[in-house]
Tab-separated table of C-alpha atoms in Angstrom:
chain	number	residue	atom	x	y	z
W	1	MET	CA	62.577	40.510	105.128
W	2	LEU	CA	65.219	41.034	102.478
W	3	THR	CA	67.632	43.834	103.340
W	4	PHE	CA	68.676	46.173	100.546
W	5	THR	CA	72.203	47.556	100.475
W	6	ASP	CA	73.171	51.203	100.263
W	7	GLU	CA	73.952	50.687	96.572
W	8	VAL	CA	70.369	49.642	95.884
W	9	ILE	CA	69.088	52.685	97.756
W	10	ARG	CA	71.468	54.911	95.808
W	11	GLY	CA	69.982	53.501	92.619
W	12	LYS	CA	66.502	54.372	93.802
W	13	ILE	CA	67.652	57.885	94.682
W	14	ARG	CA	69.068	58.300	91.180
W	15	SER	CA	65.743	57.117	89.806
W	16	ASP	CA	63.762	59.710	91.758
W	17	LEU	CA	66.185	62.486	90.886
W	18	HIS	CA	66.103	61.840	87.154
W	19	GLN	CA	62.408	61.089	86.919
W	20	ASN	CA	61.552	64.304	88.798
W	21	ALA	CA	64.235	66.538	87.284
W	22	ASP	CA	61.732	69.241	86.278
W	23	HIS	CA	60.532	70.107	89.770
W	24	ILE	CA	62.969	68.450	92.161
W	25	ALA	CA	64.881	71.710	92.700
W	26	PHE	CA	61.869	72.958	94.641
W	27	LEU	CA	61.284	69.735	96.597
W	28	PRO	CA	62.184	70.033	100.308
W	29	PHE	CA	64.961	67.714	101.358
W	30	ASP	CA	62.823	65.830	103.901
W	31	ASP	CA	60.123	65.252	101.268
W	32	LEU	CA	62.738	63.803	98.922
W	33	LYS	CA	63.927	61.402	101.604
W	34	GLU	CA	60.361	60.315	102.357
W	35	SER	CA	59.738	59.680	98.666
W	36	VAL	CA	62.805	57.464	98.496
W	37	ARG	CA	61.739	55.630	101.655
W	38	ASP	CA	58.357	54.904	100.066
W	39	ASP	CA	60.109	53.332	97.080
W	40	ILE	CA	62.282	51.212	99.368
W	41	ARG	CA	59.272	50.025	101.370
W	42	LEU	CA	57.605	49.008	98.123
W	43	LEU	CA	60.640	46.979	97.109
W	44	GLN	CA	60.870	45.298	100.512
W	45	GLU	CA	57.189	44.546	101.042
W	46	SER	CA	55.964	43.533	97.603
W	47	PRO	CA	55.973	39.772	96.950
W	48	LEU	CA	55.959	40.413	93.215
W	49	VAL	CA	58.706	40.704	90.634
W	50	LEU	CA	59.272	44.416	90.083
W	51	ASP	CA	60.683	45.933	86.903
W	52	VAL	CA	61.541	49.461	87.908
W	53	PRO	CA	62.939	51.618	85.080
W	54	ILE	CA	65.740	53.810	86.404
W	55	THR	CA	67.209	56.212	83.815
W	56	GLY	CA	67.402	53.552	81.175
W	57	TYR	CA	68.618	50.640	83.283
W	58	ILE	CA	66.340	48.022	84.760
W	59	TYR	CA	66.345	46.738	88.306
W	60	GLN	CA	64.957	43.223	88.289
W	61	VAL	CA	64.216	42.623	91.943
W	62	GLU	CA	62.525	39.419	92.937
W	63	THR	CA	61.423	39.816	96.550
W	64	VAL	CA	59.505	37.405	98.729
W	65	ALA	CA	57.735	38.602	101.850
W	66	ASP	CA	59.050	37.418	105.217
W	67	VAL	CA	62.209	35.783	103.850
W	68	GLU	CA	64.831	35.382	106.606
W	69	ILE	CA	68.371	34.175	105.953
W	70	ASP	CA	69.136	31.116	108.104
W	71	LEU	CA	72.709	31.393	109.377
W	72	TYR	CA	72.727	27.735	110.398
W	73	GLU	CA	71.878	26.714	106.828
W	74	ILE	CA	74.684	28.887	105.479
W	75	LEU	CA	77.236	26.985	107.613
W	76	GLU	CA	75.328	23.685	107.161
W	77	VAL	CA	75.135	22.954	110.899
W	78	HIS	CA	72.199	22.081	113.149
W	79	ARG	CA	70.807	24.656	115.569
W	80	GLY	CA	72.348	22.882	118.556
W	81	ALA	CA	75.843	22.747	117.039
W	82	SER	CA	78.777	23.245	119.400
W	83	LYS	CA	81.304	26.056	118.943
W	84	ASP	CA	83.845	23.509	117.713
W	85	GLU	CA	81.393	22.253	115.073
W	86	ILE	CA	80.662	25.842	114.013
W	87	ARG	CA	84.376	26.607	113.747
W	88	LYS	CA	85.048	23.551	111.571
W	89	ALA	CA	82.008	24.230	109.390
W	90	TYR	CA	83.133	27.834	108.935
W	91	ARG	CA	86.641	26.838	107.859
W	92	LYS	CA	85.230	24.357	105.374
W	93	ALA	CA	82.648	26.793	103.976
W	94	ALA	CA	85.111	29.696	103.828
W	95	LEU	CA	87.606	27.585	101.909
W	96	SER	CA	85.048	26.380	99.362
W	97	SER	CA	83.554	29.843	98.800
W	98	HIS	CA	86.735	31.933	98.836
W	99	PRO	CA	86.861	34.144	95.706
W	100	ASP	CA	90.474	33.124	95.028
W	101	LYS	CA	89.441	29.453	94.785
W	102	VAL	CA	86.904	29.792	91.948
W	103	PRO	CA	87.135	30.709	88.250
W	104	GLU	CA	87.153	34.432	87.501
W	105	GLY	CA	83.614	34.350	86.102
W	106	GLU	CA	82.254	33.030	89.420
W	107	ARG	CA	84.108	35.416	91.741
W	108	GLU	CA	81.292	37.928	92.163
W	109	GLU	CA	78.905	35.260	93.403
W	110	ALA	CA	81.684	33.698	95.512
W	111	GLU	CA	82.354	37.044	97.208
W	112	ILE	CA	78.699	37.249	98.218
W	113	ARG	CA	78.763	33.688	99.588
W	114	PHE	CA	82.053	34.333	101.388
W	115	LYS	CA	80.716	37.456	103.114
W	116	SER	CA	77.583	35.606	104.210
W	117	VAL	CA	79.690	32.743	105.601
W	118	GLN	CA	81.829	35.244	107.526
W	119	GLN	CA	78.745	36.993	108.923
W	120	ALA	CA	77.184	33.672	109.957
W	121	TYR	CA	80.362	32.660	111.780
W	122	ASP	CA	80.785	36.038	113.501
W	123	ILE	CA	77.272	35.792	114.936
W	124	LEU	CA	76.976	32.078	115.742
W	125	TYR	CA	80.442	31.698	117.284
W	126	ASP	CA	79.797	34.544	119.736
W	127	ASP	CA	77.563	33.266	122.560
W	128	GLU	CA	75.842	36.619	123.164
W	129	LYS	CA	75.195	37.312	119.480
W	130	ARG	CA	74.011	33.735	118.937
W	131	HIS	CA	71.471	34.079	121.749
W	132	LEU	CA	70.170	37.305	120.196
W	133	TYR	CA	69.917	35.636	116.793
W	134	ASP	CA	68.144	32.546	118.157
W	135	THR	CA	65.702	34.816	119.997
W	136	HIS	CA	65.056	37.634	117.527
W	137	GLY	CA	66.602	36.572	114.206
W	138	MET	CA	68.547	38.991	112.015
W	139	GLY	CA	66.282	41.805	113.153
W	140	ALA	CA	68.450	42.015	116.280
W	141	PHE	CA	71.444	43.155	114.256
W	142	ASN	CA	72.346	46.203	112.231
W	143	GLY	CA	73.929	46.097	108.797
W	144	SER	CA	77.409	45.380	110.197
W	145	GLY	CA	76.322	42.279	112.093
W	146	GLU	CA	76.583	43.991	115.480
W	147	PRO	CA	73.745	43.865	118.036
W	148	GLY	CA	71.223	46.673	117.674
W	149	MET	CA	68.018	46.881	115.713
W	150	SER	CA	68.670	47.951	112.180
W	151	GLY	CA	66.955	51.130	111.155
W	152	GLY	CA	68.167	50.916	107.578
W	153	PRO	CA	70.813	53.038	105.901
W	154	ASP	CA	70.960	56.736	106.784
W	155	LEU	CA	69.607	58.558	103.736
W	156	ASP	CA	71.282	61.801	104.807
W	157	ASP	CA	74.649	60.035	104.640
W	158	ILE	CA	73.870	58.445	101.284
W	159	LEU	CA	72.682	61.701	99.727
W	160	GLU	CA	75.695	63.511	101.147
W	161	GLN	CA	78.083	60.925	99.689
W	162	MET	CA	76.388	60.952	96.294
W	163	PHE	CA	75.780	64.637	95.757
W	164	GLY	CA	77.226	66.619	98.670
W	165	MET	CA	73.671	67.777	99.484
W	166	GLY	CA	72.890	66.373	102.930
W	167	GLY	CA	70.492	68.687	104.739
W	168	MET	CA	70.369	71.185	101.864
W	169	GLY	CA	67.129	72.608	100.610
W	170	GLY	CA	67.942	72.435	96.919
W	171	MET	CA	69.759	70.419	94.330
W	172	GLY	CA	72.240	72.907	92.886
W	173	GLY	CA	75.199	71.697	90.900
W	174	MET	CA	74.181	68.031	90.771
W	175	PRO	CA	75.590	66.004	87.854
W	176	GLY	CA	73.062	65.559	85.090
W	177	MET	CA	70.699	68.208	86.551
W	178	GLY	CA	71.872	71.124	84.448
W	179	GLY	CA	73.102	73.127	87.447
W	180	MET	CA	69.649	73.621	88.965
W	181	PRO	CA	69.399	76.460	91.487
W	182	GLY	CA	69.054	76.233	95.222
W	183	GLY	CA	72.298	74.491	96.134
W	184	GLY	CA	75.143	75.398	98.427
W	185	PRO	CA	78.702	76.200	97.480
W	186	ARG	CA	80.051	72.683	98.003
W	187	GLY	CA	81.225	71.011	94.810
W	188	GLN	CA	81.660	67.355	93.996
W	189	ARG	CA	85.001	65.917	92.975
W	190	PRO	CA	85.048	64.176	89.613
W	191	ARG	CA	84.659	60.441	89.700
W	192	LYS	CA	87.825	58.393	89.477
W	193	SER	CA	88.357	55.967	86.632
W	194	PRO	CA	88.900	52.317	87.616
W	195	ASN	CA	92.244	51.288	89.063
W	196	GLU	CA	94.306	48.711	87.210
W	197	GLU	CA	95.203	45.841	89.530
W	198	GLN	CA	98.194	43.652	88.649
W	199	LYS	CA	100.188	40.939	90.373
W	200	TYR	CA	103.941	41.506	90.356
W	201	GLU	CA	106.237	38.612	91.240
W	202	VAL	CA	109.499	39.596	92.928
W	203	SER	CA	112.434	37.370	93.866
W	204	LEU	CA	113.441	37.046	97.498
W	205	GLU	CA	116.812	38.609	96.618
W	206	ASP	CA	115.085	41.749	95.309
W	207	LEU	CA	112.797	41.917	98.336
W	208	TYR	CA	115.906	41.700	100.530
W	209	LYS	CA	117.935	44.358	98.678
W	210	GLY	CA	115.211	46.522	97.110
W	211	LYS	CA	114.702	47.050	93.397
W	212	THR	CA	113.841	49.733	90.854
W	213	VAL	CA	112.070	48.567	87.696
W	214	LYS	CA	111.373	50.507	84.510
W	215	PHE	CA	108.813	49.268	81.999
W	216	ALA	CA	106.835	50.487	79.014
W	217	SER	CA	103.103	50.963	79.479
W	218	THR	CA	100.361	51.583	76.939
W	219	LYS	CA	97.300	53.398	78.201
W	220	ASN	CA	94.368	55.477	77.003
W	221	VAL	CA	94.756	59.260	77.227
W	222	ILE	CA	92.302	62.047	76.450
W	223	CYS	CA	92.380	62.807	72.727
W	224	SER	CA	94.505	65.921	72.187
W	225	LEU	CA	92.534	66.974	69.089
W	226	CYS	CA	88.961	66.927	70.407
W	227	LYS	CA	89.902	67.241	74.121
W	228	GLY	CA	87.882	64.155	74.977
W	229	LYS	CA	84.734	65.299	73.226
W	230	GLY	CA	84.801	62.604	70.555
W	231	GLY	CA	83.525	64.864	67.779
W	232	LYS	CA	84.492	67.791	65.634
W	233	GLU	CA	84.709	71.269	67.132
W	234	LYS	CA	81.177	72.496	66.371
W	235	ALA	CA	79.469	69.106	66.279
W	236	THR	CA	76.925	68.163	68.945
W	237	ALA	CA	76.746	64.691	70.445
W	238	LYS	CA	73.425	62.905	70.750
W	239	THR	CA	72.544	61.689	74.239
W	240	CYS	CA	71.958	57.955	74.276
W	241	SER	CA	68.269	57.307	74.895
W	242	THR	CA	68.908	53.799	76.188
W	243	CYS	CA	71.072	54.729	79.165
W	244	HIS	CA	70.068	58.415	79.382
W	245	GLY	CA	73.686	59.464	79.102
W	246	GLN	CA	74.945	57.239	81.916
W	247	GLY	CA	76.941	54.896	79.705
W	248	TYR	CA	75.840	51.830	81.619
W	249	ARG	CA	72.855	49.932	82.930
W	250	GLU	CA	72.744	48.660	86.493
W	251	VAL	CA	71.155	45.268	87.037
W	252	LEU	CA	70.150	43.829	90.402
W	253	THR	CA	69.707	40.066	90.404
W	254	ARG	CA	68.971	37.574	93.116
W	255	MET	CA	71.390	34.707	93.786
W	256	GLY	CA	69.676	32.304	96.142
W	257	GLN	CA	69.140	34.249	99.361
W	258	PHE	CA	71.320	37.178	98.332
W	259	LEU	CA	71.034	40.230	96.104
W	260	SER	CA	73.845	41.225	93.780
W	261	GLN	CA	74.202	44.457	91.850
W	262	SER	CA	76.375	44.865	88.773
W	263	SER	CA	76.938	47.535	86.153
W	264	VAL	CA	76.625	46.554	82.501
W	265	PRO	CA	78.002	48.811	79.735
W	266	CYS	CA	75.295	50.198	77.485
W	267	THR	CA	75.475	48.408	74.147
W	268	THR	CA	73.817	51.249	72.245
W	269	CYS	CA	76.531	53.834	72.910
W	270	ASN	CA	79.336	51.387	73.840
W	271	GLY	CA	79.423	52.797	77.341
W	272	GLN	CA	79.983	56.409	76.215
W	273	GLY	CA	76.607	57.880	77.203
W	274	SER	CA	76.429	59.771	73.922
W	275	PHE	CA	77.578	59.402	70.342
W	276	PHE	CA	78.291	61.380	67.198
W	277	SER	CA	77.127	60.634	63.711
W	278	PRO	CA	79.920	59.159	61.539
W	279	LYS	CA	80.504	62.463	59.718
W	280	ASP	CA	80.885	64.386	62.999
W	281	LYS	CA	83.367	62.049	64.704
W	282	CYS	CA	86.863	63.255	65.587
W	283	LYS	CA	89.332	62.206	62.903
W	284	LYS	CA	92.046	61.329	65.420
W	285	CYS	CA	90.183	59.219	67.982
W	286	LYS	CA	87.309	58.128	65.674
W	287	GLY	CA	84.782	59.198	68.309
W	288	LYS	CA	86.353	57.150	71.119
W	289	LYS	CA	87.424	60.318	73.008
W	290	VAL	CA	90.758	58.706	73.885
W	291	THR	CA	93.877	57.581	72.065
W	292	GLU	CA	96.630	55.142	73.004
W	293	GLU	CA	99.916	56.442	74.357
W	294	LYS	CA	103.115	54.627	75.315
W	295	LYS	CA	104.940	55.798	78.409
W	296	MET	CA	107.920	54.620	80.443
W	297	LEU	CA	106.985	54.010	84.063
W	298	GLU	CA	109.139	53.226	87.063
W	299	ILE	CA	108.334	51.414	90.279
W	300	TYR	CA	110.481	51.075	93.365
W	301	VAL	CA	110.252	47.966	95.528
W	302	PRO	CA	111.658	48.967	98.945
W	303	ARG	CA	113.844	46.449	100.744
W	304	GLY	CA	111.868	44.461	103.273
W	305	THR	CA	108.700	44.537	101.162
W	306	ARG	CA	106.404	41.609	101.914
W	307	ALA	CA	104.076	39.472	99.841
W	308	GLY	CA	100.685	41.180	99.671
W	309	ASP	CA	102.093	44.703	99.915
W	310	LYS	CA	100.852	47.207	97.332
W	311	ILE	CA	102.865	49.589	95.187
W	312	VAL	CA	100.706	52.354	93.723
W	313	LEU	CA	101.417	54.518	90.685
W	314	GLU	CA	98.906	57.298	91.186
W	315	GLY	CA	97.015	58.565	88.159
W	316	GLU	CA	98.695	56.203	85.689
W	317	ALA	CA	95.635	54.114	84.772
W	318	ASP	CA	93.565	54.736	81.632
W	319	GLN	CA	92.167	58.243	81.331
W	320	VAL	CA	88.410	58.697	80.970
W	321	PRO	CA	86.767	62.000	79.964
W	322	GLY	CA	85.244	63.798	82.945
W	323	GLN	CA	86.985	61.584	85.493
W	324	GLU	CA	90.195	61.684	87.454
W	325	PRO	CA	92.585	58.998	86.200
W	326	GLY	CA	92.770	55.919	88.392
W	327	ASP	CA	95.905	54.273	89.734
W	328	ILE	CA	97.981	51.290	88.691
W	329	VAL	CA	98.199	49.035	91.739
W	330	PHE	CA	100.817	46.289	91.892
W	331	HIS	CA	100.196	43.472	94.372
W	332	ILE	CA	103.526	41.968	95.405
W	333	VAL	CA	103.888	38.196	95.024
W	334	GLU	CA	106.958	36.575	96.570
W	335	ALA	CA	108.631	34.089	94.226
W	336	ASP	CA	109.658	30.703	95.613
W	337	HIS	CA	113.349	30.444	96.522
W	338	PRO	CA	115.463	27.276	96.242
W	339	THR	CA	117.352	27.916	99.501
W	340	PHE	CA	115.474	30.285	101.795
W	341	SER	CA	111.952	30.482	103.160
W	342	ARG	CA	110.563	33.622	104.774
W	343	ALA	CA	108.277	34.214	107.731
W	344	GLY	CA	107.866	37.927	108.410
W	345	SER	CA	111.343	39.308	109.017
W	346	ASP	CA	112.946	35.904	109.659
W	347	LEU	CA	114.567	33.520	107.188
W	348	THR	CA	115.166	29.791	107.333
W	349	ALA	CA	117.406	27.498	105.302
W	350	THR	CA	118.627	23.921	105.491
W	351	ILE	CA	122.377	23.241	105.707
W	352	ASP	CA	123.999	19.904	104.919
W	353	VAL	CA	126.800	18.624	107.157
W	354	THR	CA	128.527	15.282	106.964
W	355	LEU	CA	128.412	12.805	109.813
W	356	ALA	CA	132.097	13.480	110.441
W	357	GLU	CA	131.417	17.250	110.657
W	358	ALA	CA	128.465	16.701	112.974
W	359	LEU	CA	130.662	14.668	115.332
W	360	THR	CA	134.052	16.372	115.059
W	361	GLY	CA	133.233	19.939	113.993
W	362	PHE	CA	133.967	22.259	111.052
W	363	SER	CA	134.615	25.882	110.099
W	364	ARG	CA	133.297	26.835	106.649
W	365	VAL	CA	130.691	28.758	104.639
W	366	VAL	CA	127.410	26.885	104.999
W	367	VAL	CA	125.079	29.064	102.887
W	368	LYS	CA	125.205	31.973	100.428
W	369	HIS	CA	122.981	34.825	101.614
W	370	LEU	CA	120.500	36.783	99.473
W	371	ASP	CA	122.988	39.620	98.974
W	372	GLY	CA	125.761	37.244	97.864
W	373	ARG	CA	127.648	37.091	101.175
W	374	GLY	CA	128.855	33.740	102.463
W	375	ILE	CA	127.651	32.829	105.961
W	376	GLU	CA	130.437	31.001	107.818
W	377	LEU	CA	129.932	28.833	110.883
W	378	THR	CA	132.504	27.379	113.262
W	379	HIS	CA	131.383	24.310	115.195
W	380	PRO	CA	131.601	23.306	117.979
W	381	LYS	CA	131.538	26.365	120.219
W	382	VAL	CA	132.152	24.123	123.221
W	383	LYS	CA	134.437	21.098	122.986
W	384	GLY	CA	132.519	17.854	122.691
W	385	GLU	CA	129.293	19.316	121.264
W	386	VAL	CA	127.815	17.422	118.327
W	387	LEU	CA	125.101	18.334	115.829
W	388	SER	CA	121.912	16.282	115.584
W	389	PRO	CA	119.653	15.804	112.539
W	390	GLY	CA	116.954	18.499	112.560
W	391	GLN	CA	118.783	20.679	115.084
W	392	VAL	CA	118.134	24.409	114.570
W	393	LEU	CA	120.926	26.990	114.735
W	394	LYS	CA	119.783	30.599	115.185
W	395	VAL	CA	121.934	33.361	113.688
W	396	PRO	CA	120.725	36.712	115.117
W	397	GLY	CA	120.494	39.681	112.754
W	398	GLU	CA	120.986	37.711	109.543
W	399	GLY	CA	117.326	37.399	108.596
W	400	MET	CA	115.222	39.572	106.280
W	401	THR	CA	115.670	43.307	105.977
W	402	MET	CA	112.895	45.541	107.321
W	403	LYS	CA	111.184	48.531	105.749
W	404	ARG	CA	112.429	51.951	106.805
W	405	SER	CA	114.904	50.399	109.238
W	406	ASP	CA	118.471	49.117	109.376
W	407	ALA	CA	117.355	46.232	111.582
W	408	ARG	CA	117.037	42.707	110.280
W	409	GLY	CA	115.341	39.576	111.508
W	410	ASP	CA	117.043	36.308	112.410
W	411	LEU	CA	118.297	33.408	110.307
W	412	TYR	CA	117.331	29.886	111.356
W	413	LEU	CA	119.527	27.103	109.951
W	414	VAL	CA	118.107	23.575	110.071
W	415	VAL	CA	120.812	20.895	110.235
W	416	ASN	CA	120.622	17.977	107.820
W	417	VAL	CA	123.213	15.333	108.717
W	418	LYS	CA	124.338	13.399	105.650
W	419	PHE	CA	125.071	9.810	106.584
W	420	PRO	CA	127.424	7.671	104.502
W	421	ASP	CA	125.838	5.981	101.490
W	422	GLU	CA	126.117	2.347	100.428
W	423	LYS	CA	129.508	2.989	98.792
W	424	TRP	CA	131.094	3.518	102.198
W	425	LYS	CA	132.428	0.073	103.183
W	426	PRO	CA	134.874	0.392	106.078
W	427	SER	CA	136.895	-2.569	107.302
W	428	ALA	CA	135.816	-4.599	110.302
W	429	ALA	CA	138.670	-3.113	112.308
W	430	VAL	CA	137.488	0.438	111.576
W	431	LEU	CA	133.923	-0.409	112.554
W	432	GLU	CA	135.114	-2.020	115.764
W	433	LYS	CA	137.146	1.086	116.546
W	434	LEU	CA	134.055	3.266	115.971
W	435	LYS	CA	132.023	1.124	118.361
W	436	GLU	CA	134.643	1.665	121.022
W	437	MET	CA	134.693	5.440	120.461
W	438	LEU	CA	130.954	6.120	120.156
W	439	PRO	CA	128.435	6.048	123.057
W	440	LYS	CA	127.194	2.620	124.027
W	441	PRO	CA	123.657	1.593	122.915
W	442	ASP	CA	120.727	1.313	125.320
W	443	PRO	CA	120.119	-2.076	126.951
W	444	PRO	CA	118.204	-4.477	124.671
W	445	ILE	CA	114.397	-4.642	124.956
W	446	GLN	CA	113.214	-7.722	126.799
W	447	ALA	CA	110.336	-9.811	125.358
W	448	ASP	CA	108.879	-13.278	126.056
W	449	THR	CA	109.104	-14.316	122.403
W	450	VAL	CA	111.319	-12.906	119.682
W	451	ASP	CA	110.844	-13.086	115.889
W	452	GLU	CA	113.682	-12.176	113.586
W	453	VAL	CA	112.213	-10.392	110.534
W	454	ASP	CA	113.401	-9.064	107.201
W	455	TYR	CA	112.944	-5.404	106.151
W	456	ASP	CA	113.068	-3.087	103.151
W	457	PRO	CA	115.715	-0.393	103.732
W	458	LYS	CA	114.389	1.829	100.910
W	459	ALA	CA	110.718	2.106	101.889
W	460	SER	CA	108.848	5.428	101.985
W	461	LEU	CA	105.996	6.762	104.114
W	462	ASP	CA	104.298	7.662	100.839
W	463	GLU	CA	103.297	3.977	100.772
W	464	PHE	CA	101.853	4.125	104.275
W	465	GLY	CA	98.158	3.188	104.203
W	466	ALA	CA	98.211	2.340	100.486
W	467	GLY	CA	97.041	-1.202	101.184
W	468	ASP	CA	93.834	-0.093	102.923
W	469	PRO	CA	90.905	-1.542	100.882
W	470	LEU	CA	88.759	1.483	101.812
W	471	GLY	CA	91.356	3.823	100.384
W	472	GLY	CA	91.829	5.669	103.664
W	473	SER	CA	95.086	7.303	104.649
W	474	GLY	CA	96.697	7.115	108.048
W	475	TRP	CA	97.636	10.781	107.749
W	476	GLU	CA	94.240	12.426	108.092
W	477	ASP	CA	93.899	16.143	108.754
W	478	GLU	CA	91.757	16.698	111.837
W	479	ASP	CA	89.926	19.449	109.948
W	480	GLU	CA	88.784	16.817	107.449
W	481	GLU	CA	87.496	14.338	109.999
W	482	ASP	CA	83.950	15.540	109.381
W	483	GLY	CA	84.365	15.396	105.618
W	484	PRO	CA	82.714	12.967	103.186
W	485	GLN	CA	82.968	9.316	104.212
W	486	ALA	CA	83.466	6.367	101.913
W	487	GLN	CA	80.149	4.927	100.688
W	488	CYS	CA	79.287	1.292	100.121
W	489	THR	CA	78.833	0.335	96.481
W	490	THR	CA	75.794	-1.675	95.440
W	491	GLN	CA	75.366	-3.618	92.251
């Protein structure tokens, strides 16, 4: 059977509340819950397409009796698949359905697919959960994907979250109910307007040292003339008959095996829920209830901040009448750096040393740190030590700064030995002297037959495998070994 989310049930509760507004104040709480349950059963059991009017918005729910989501189909594996096959299929499916990998217009559907892929993996990769699923299907799990027969959402919890009325005998103080009697003293906090989410790119230097940024912001604020009413002082707004004052319509649509709910602004009232006639509109905001205001804002990026961290300016999002203002949320993005790379609280950089320095030593600044300091190394520490290409030198305490701490991570320096180029043409005597000074080569390899060959000294591994007529590459990711194979072409 199709499982309906809490949001769908909340919509049905709203429907019952509004459709029965005249007598619902006298309806016992348990009777209200039973009425809602009846509606939910109807939605789940009917094989028909239902158009259920709910305060002006339409739920279009296409349900089919006895439909069961097949977790194996979601991951595209057979029922006898091994755990390794399930893991690879999950990684492939998660990558293709990740919301960040699709255009913005497809993200809502991608989020649904991604969650279903995650749920399928969580159940099928766990031996105990997989056995329960193979034996009993999804009926063996609750809404969170954990073992335990699902009894459906708790209506007491939903009603409590929506109206602060769980277990109460009346409906007092509910929004849109005109303050009907019978309720308790608990009030409901105003809804919060949407947060504004933004990406904010910060250089590695600023993440290392910390940074304060000031910027100008333009946002909507409650109109100071009409106080967010939208009309003149004695004018009365007309409630929109299309959305019944809600300002939006909620639409539930089916996407394959999944149900998705979205809110659509009411086109009749432009999402306001009510409107004034042209002659009654506020002269300042023109009936919009809000006006634009410019304001200087300031954000502080603490030193040691990481990519993915959030910086929140509380209450600085657009203001909406009757709602608490939302927040501006900055998501930190770490800018690429030409010298350093970061992993947690550690840093890494590549240093160039000449062949002479690698063999004989040096004492100099090898890299300029993020705060402008020069980092000086003296090599060798022990007489006779040489540096090898790719060798890693660890400098304790010179890595990234940490939040709320004076400690720092470590700096890892990768040695790149620069060999002489083709312009270096020493005399035969110098080369002979070098041979005498440097370690002797290993004994020659013995073979029955020997061919002397020519070679290209400027070749690149980018060419490796390019001559394969099937177009295959020698460098194949093991995670792609089950991917699409080359197909024969027919004329």
